Coordinates of C-alpha atoms in Angstrom, one line a residue:
X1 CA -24.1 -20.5 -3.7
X2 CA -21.1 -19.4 -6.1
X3 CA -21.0 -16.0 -8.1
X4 CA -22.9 -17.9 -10.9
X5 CA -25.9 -19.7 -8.9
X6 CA -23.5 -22.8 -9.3
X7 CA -23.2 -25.2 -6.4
X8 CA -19.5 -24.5 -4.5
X9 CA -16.6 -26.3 -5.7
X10 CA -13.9 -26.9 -3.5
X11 CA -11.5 -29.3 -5.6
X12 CA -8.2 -28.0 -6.9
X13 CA -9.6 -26.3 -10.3
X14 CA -12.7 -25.0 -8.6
X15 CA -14.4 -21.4 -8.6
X16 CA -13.9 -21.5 -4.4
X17 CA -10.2 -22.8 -4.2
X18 CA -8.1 -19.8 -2.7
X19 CA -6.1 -19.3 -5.8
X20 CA -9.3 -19.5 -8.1
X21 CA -10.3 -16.3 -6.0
X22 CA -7.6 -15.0 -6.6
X23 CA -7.5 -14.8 -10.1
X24 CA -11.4 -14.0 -10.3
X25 CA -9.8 -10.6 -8.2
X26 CA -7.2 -10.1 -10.5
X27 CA -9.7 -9.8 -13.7
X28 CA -11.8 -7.3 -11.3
X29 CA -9.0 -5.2 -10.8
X30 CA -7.7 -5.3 -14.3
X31 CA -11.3 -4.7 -15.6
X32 CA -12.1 -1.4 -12.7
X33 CA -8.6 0.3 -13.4
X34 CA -8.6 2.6 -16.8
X35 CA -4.9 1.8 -18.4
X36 CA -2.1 3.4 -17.1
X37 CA 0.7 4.7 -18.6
X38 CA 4.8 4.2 -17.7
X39 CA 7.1 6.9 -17.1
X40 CA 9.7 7.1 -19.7
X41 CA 12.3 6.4 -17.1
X42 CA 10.6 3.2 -15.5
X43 CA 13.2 1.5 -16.3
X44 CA 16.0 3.7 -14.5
X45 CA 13.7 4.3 -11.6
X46 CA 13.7 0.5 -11.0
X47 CA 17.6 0.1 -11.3
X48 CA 17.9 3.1 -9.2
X49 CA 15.2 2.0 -6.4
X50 CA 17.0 -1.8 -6.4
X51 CA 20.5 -0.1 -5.8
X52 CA 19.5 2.3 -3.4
X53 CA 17.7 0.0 -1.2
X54 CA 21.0 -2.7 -1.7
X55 CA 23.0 -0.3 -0.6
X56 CA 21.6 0.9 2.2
X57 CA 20.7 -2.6 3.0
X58 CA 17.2 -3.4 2.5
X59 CA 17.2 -5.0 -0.4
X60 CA 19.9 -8.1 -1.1
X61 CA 18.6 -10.2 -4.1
X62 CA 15.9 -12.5 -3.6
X63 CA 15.6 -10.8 -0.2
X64 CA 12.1 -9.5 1.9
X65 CA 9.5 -8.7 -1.5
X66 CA 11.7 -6.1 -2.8
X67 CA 12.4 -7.7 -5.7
X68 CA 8.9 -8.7 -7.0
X69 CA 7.7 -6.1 -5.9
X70 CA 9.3 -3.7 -8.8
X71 CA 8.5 -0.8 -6.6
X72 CA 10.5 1.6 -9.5
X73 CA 8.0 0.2 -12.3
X74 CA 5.2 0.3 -10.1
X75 CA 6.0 3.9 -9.3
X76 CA 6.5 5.2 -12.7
X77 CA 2.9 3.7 -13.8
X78 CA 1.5 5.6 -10.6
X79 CA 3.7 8.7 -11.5
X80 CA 3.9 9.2 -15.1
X81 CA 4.0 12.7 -15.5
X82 CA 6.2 13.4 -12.7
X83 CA 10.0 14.8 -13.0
X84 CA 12.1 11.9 -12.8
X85 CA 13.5 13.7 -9.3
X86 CA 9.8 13.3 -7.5
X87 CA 9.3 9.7 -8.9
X88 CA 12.5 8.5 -7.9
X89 CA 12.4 10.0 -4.3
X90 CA 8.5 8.6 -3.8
X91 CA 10.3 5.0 -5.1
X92 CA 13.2 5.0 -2.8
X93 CA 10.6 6.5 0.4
X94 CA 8.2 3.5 -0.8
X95 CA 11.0 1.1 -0.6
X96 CA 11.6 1.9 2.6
X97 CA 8.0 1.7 3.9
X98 CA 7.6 -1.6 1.9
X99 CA 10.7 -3.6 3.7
X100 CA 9.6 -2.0 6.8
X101 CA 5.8 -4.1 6.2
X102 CA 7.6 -7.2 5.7
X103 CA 10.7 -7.3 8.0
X104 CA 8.8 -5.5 11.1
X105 CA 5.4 -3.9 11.2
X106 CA 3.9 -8.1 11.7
X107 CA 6.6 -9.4 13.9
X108 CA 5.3 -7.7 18.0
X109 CA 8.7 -7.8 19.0
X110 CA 10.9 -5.5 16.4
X111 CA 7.7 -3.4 15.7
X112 CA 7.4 -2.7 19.8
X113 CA 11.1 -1.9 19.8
X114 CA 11.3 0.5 16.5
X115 CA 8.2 2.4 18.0
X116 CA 10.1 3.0 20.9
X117 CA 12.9 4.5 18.4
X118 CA 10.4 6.4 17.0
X119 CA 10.9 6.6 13.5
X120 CA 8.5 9.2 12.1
X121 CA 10.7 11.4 15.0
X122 CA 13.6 10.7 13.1
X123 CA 12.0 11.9 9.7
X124 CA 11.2 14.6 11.1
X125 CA 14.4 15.9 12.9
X126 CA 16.8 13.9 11.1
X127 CA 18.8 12.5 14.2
X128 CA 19.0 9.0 15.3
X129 CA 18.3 8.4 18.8
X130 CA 20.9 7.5 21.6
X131 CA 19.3 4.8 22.7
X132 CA 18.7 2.8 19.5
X133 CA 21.6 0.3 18.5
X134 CA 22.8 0.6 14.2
X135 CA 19.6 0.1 12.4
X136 CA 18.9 -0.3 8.5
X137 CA 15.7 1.4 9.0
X138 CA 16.8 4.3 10.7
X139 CA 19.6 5.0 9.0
X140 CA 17.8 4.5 5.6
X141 CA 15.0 6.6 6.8
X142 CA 17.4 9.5 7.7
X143 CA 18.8 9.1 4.2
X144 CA 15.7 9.5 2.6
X145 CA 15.1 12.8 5.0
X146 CA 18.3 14.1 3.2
X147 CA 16.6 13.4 -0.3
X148 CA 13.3 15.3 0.7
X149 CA 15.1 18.5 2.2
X150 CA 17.8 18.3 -0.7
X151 CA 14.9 18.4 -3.5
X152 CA 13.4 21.6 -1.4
X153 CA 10.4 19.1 0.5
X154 CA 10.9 20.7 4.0
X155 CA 7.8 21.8 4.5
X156 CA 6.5 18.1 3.6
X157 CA 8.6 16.3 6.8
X158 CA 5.4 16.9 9.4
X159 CA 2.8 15.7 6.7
X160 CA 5.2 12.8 5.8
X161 CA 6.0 12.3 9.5
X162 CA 2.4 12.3 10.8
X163 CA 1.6 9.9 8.3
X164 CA 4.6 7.8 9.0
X165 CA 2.7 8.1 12.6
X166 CA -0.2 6.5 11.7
X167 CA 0.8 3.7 9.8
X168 CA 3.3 2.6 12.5
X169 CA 0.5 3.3 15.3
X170 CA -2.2 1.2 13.2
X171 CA 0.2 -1.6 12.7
X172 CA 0.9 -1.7 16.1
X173 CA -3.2 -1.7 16.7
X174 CA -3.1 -5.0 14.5
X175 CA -1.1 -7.0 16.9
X176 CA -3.5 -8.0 19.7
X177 CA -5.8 -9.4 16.7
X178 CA -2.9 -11.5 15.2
X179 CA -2.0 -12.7 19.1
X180 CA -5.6 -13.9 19.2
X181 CA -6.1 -15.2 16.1
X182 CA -9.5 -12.6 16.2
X183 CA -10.4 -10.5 13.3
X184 CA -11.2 -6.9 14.4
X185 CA -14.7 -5.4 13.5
X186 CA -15.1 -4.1 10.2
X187 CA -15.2 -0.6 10.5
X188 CA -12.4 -0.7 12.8
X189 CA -10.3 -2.5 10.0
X190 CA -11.6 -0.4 7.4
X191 CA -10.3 2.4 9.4
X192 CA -7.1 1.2 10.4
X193 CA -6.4 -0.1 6.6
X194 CA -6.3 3.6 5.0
X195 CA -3.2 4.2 6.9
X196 CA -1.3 0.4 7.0
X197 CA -1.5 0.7 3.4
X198 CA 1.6 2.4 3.6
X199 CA 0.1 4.8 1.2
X200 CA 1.6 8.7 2.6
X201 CA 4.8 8.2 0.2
X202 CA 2.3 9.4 -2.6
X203 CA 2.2 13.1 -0.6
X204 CA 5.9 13.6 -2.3
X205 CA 3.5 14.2 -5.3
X206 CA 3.8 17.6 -4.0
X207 CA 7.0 18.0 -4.6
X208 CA 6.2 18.2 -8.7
X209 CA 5.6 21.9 -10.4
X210 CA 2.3 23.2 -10.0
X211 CA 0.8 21.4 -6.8
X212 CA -0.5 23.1 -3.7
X213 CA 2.3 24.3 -1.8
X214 CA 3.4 26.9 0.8
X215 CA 2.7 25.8 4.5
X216 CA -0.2 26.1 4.7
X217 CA -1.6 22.1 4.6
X218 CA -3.8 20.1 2.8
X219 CA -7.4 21.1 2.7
X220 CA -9.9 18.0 4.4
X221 CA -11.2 17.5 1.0
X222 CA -8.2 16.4 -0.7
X223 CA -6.7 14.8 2.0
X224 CA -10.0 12.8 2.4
X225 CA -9.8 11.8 -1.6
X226 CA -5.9 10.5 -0.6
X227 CA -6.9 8.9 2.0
X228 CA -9.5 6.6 0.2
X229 CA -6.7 6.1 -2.6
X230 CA -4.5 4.5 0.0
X231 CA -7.4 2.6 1.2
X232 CA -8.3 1.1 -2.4
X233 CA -5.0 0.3 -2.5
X234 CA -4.9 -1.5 0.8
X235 CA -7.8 -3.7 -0.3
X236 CA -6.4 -4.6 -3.7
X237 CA -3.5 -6.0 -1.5
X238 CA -5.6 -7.9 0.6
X239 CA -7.7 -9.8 -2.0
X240 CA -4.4 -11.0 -4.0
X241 CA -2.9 -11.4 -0.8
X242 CA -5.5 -13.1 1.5
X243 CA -4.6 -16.9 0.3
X244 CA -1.3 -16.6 2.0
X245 CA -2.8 -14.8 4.8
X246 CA -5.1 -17.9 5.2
X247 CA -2.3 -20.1 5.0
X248 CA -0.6 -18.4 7.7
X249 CA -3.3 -17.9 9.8
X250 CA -3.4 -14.3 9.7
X251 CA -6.9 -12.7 10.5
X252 CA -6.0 -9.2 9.5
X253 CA -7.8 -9.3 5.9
X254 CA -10.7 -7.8 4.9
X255 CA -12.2 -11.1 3.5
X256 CA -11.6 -13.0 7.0
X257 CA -13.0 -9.4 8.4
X258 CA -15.9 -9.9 6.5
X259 CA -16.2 -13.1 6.9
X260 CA -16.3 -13.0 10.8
X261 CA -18.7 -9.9 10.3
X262 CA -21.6 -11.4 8.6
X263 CA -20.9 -15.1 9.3
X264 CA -20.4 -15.9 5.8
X265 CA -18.0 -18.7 4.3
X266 CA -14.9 -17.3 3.2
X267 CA -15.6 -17.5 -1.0
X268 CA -18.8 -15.6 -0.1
X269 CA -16.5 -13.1 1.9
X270 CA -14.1 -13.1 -1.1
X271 CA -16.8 -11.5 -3.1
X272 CA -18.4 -9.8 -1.3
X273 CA -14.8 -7.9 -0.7
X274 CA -14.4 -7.4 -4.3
X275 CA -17.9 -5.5 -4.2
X276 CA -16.6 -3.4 -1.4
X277 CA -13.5 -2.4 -3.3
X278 CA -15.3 -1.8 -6.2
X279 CA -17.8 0.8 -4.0
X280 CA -14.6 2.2 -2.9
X281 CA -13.2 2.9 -6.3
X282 CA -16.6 4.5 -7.6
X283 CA -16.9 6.5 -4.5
X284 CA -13.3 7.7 -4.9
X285 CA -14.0 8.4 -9.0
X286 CA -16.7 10.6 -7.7
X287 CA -15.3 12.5 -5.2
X288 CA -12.6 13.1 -8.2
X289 CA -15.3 14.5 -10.3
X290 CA -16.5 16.5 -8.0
X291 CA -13.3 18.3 -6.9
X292 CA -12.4 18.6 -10.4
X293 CA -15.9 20.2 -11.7
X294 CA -15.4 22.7 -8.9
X295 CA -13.9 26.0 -9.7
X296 CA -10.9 25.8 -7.0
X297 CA -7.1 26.9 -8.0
X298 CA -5.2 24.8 -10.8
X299 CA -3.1 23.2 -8.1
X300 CA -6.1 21.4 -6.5
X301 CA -6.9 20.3 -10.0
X302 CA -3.4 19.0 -10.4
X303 CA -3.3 17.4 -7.3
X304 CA -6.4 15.5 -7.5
X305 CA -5.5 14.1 -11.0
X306 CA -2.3 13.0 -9.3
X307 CA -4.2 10.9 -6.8
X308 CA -6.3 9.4 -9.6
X309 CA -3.0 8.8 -11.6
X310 CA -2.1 6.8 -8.1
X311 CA -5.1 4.9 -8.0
X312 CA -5.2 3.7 -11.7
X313 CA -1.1 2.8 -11.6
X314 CA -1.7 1.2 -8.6
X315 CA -3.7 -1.5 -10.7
X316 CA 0.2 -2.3 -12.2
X317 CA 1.1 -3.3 -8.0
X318 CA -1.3 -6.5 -9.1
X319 CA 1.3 -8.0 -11.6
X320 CA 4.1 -8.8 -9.4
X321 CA 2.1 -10.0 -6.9
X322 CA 0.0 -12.0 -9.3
X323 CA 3.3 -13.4 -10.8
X324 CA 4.6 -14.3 -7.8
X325 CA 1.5 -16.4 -6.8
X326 CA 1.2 -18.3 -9.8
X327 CA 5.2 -18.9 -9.4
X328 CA 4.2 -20.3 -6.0
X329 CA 1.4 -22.2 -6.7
X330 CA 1.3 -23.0 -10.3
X331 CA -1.6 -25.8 -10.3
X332 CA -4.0 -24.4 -7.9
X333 CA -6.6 -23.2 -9.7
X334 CA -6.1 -19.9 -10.6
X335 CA -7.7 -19.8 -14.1

């Protein structure tokens, strides 16, 4: 049965087409996110991301998602409040992790070979290996190291690095399920998710007046509330992003996770995703309240409302990609 007790409709301008899904997720996510506000210098953060990235080159016109993406807009509506020097060093950082995604983390080969050049090594020492050959990605990752010690973020290269780590180590855990074509079990995906997000850039949130700082690092709590932001976030992508997924085959979705959980069709997976993310998001909104009613230090405060301004900007991540699928598949349903 569909969402409204209807019988399923698979034709081209059903409820259950793929891109009819899609656009039911879209409304969720527009509906669950409070607005967000831009930076005042979205605009220059976009130019600046897009010619950085060129020039360093990971982002030629028209090239690997860049583009759509906006990554400059999208991180002035996470960041609004932030000096223009922390929004634009999170943008370029995000850039990188972004092209990384979609030129290497899916394809065994490059992503077995860059692990073995060990990137988040490089952020963290700043030297390129002897071994590796010239590299975009490592040279653009030591460029971005410069940024972060330039703008005083030392102390931030083993967080950043460590979670740089993981989401190169989980990426590398999703290969045997794409060689098999087997979705992994739920709570392994789930766990995996929080860090192939891509999510850590956010931690250069730090760098802004007023957040916890020193050496000493994060306390569990509000690295657990991060942590579910990137995962929120990591959903989101996967419901706007699962009819491609499907198209290529890919397993590594949480609706064909669910799906292969619960035996369930895939529309009935499709929802029953969007209720997950949406526990997600009122789990995170009260673990927010909670830090925030407690009578900790200012910068905890600060630092938590910078999370939720990550979360509810991250609803702005839905446009492009939205765009872009009804560019793709114009007549498809999508409401």
């Amino acid at each position: 049965m569909t969402a409204g007790g209807d019988s399923p409709d698979t034709t081209d301008g059903g409820t259950d087409t793929p891109y009819a899904l899609a656009s039911y997720a879209h409304r969720h996510l527009l509906r669950l996110a409070p607005a967000a506000h831009d930076h005042p210098a979205a605009g220059e953060l976009e130019t600046d991301v897009r010619d950085w990235a060129r020039g360093h080159g990971l982002g030629a016109p028209g090239g690997h998602g860049l583009e759509r993406r906006r990554i400059g807009r999208l991180v002035g509506r996470c960041m609004p409040g932030a000096p223009f020097g922390v929004a634009r060093l999170t943008a370029r950082y995000l850039a990188w992790v972004f092209h990384f995604d979609d030129t290497v983390a899916e394809h065994p080969d490059r992503l077995a070979a860059h692990r073995a050049w060990d990137p988040p090594g490089v952020l963290l020492s700043g030297r390129l290996p002897a071994e590796a050959p010239a590299c975009t990605h490592l040279t653009s990752l030591v460029s971005v190291r410069a940024d972060i010690v330039a703008a005083g973020g030392g102390r931030l290269l083993p967080l950043l690095a460590e979670g740089l780590r993981r989401y190169v180590e989980d990426c590398a855990r999703e290969t045997p399920w794409r060689t098999t074509g087997a979705p992994p079990a739920l709570a392994d995906y789930l766990a995996r998710r929080v860090h192939t997000s891509g999510g850590h850039p956010m931690y250069l949130h730090l760098l802004a007046p007023g957040m916890p700082g020193g050496t000493a690092p994060l306390t569990a709590s509000l690295t657990g509330v991060a942590e579910l932001a990137f995962l929120i976030g990591g959903l989101a992508n996967d419901l706007l992003g699962h009819a491609a997924e499907q198209q290529q085959g890919d397993p590594v979705n949480a609706v064909t996770v669910l799906a292969h959980e619960y035996g369930l069709p895939l529309p009935e997976a499709y929802r029953a995703t969007v209720v997950l993310h949406a526990a997600h998001q009122h789990r995170f909104d009260a673990l927010c309240a909670g830090l925030l009613a407690d009578t900790a230090s200012g910068p905890q405060h600060r630092f938590v409302r910078a999370v939720m301004g990550w979360v509810a900007g991250s609803a702005a991540a839905v446009e492009p990609y939205w765009h872009h699928l009804l560019a793709t598949r114009p007549n498809r349903g999508t409401g």
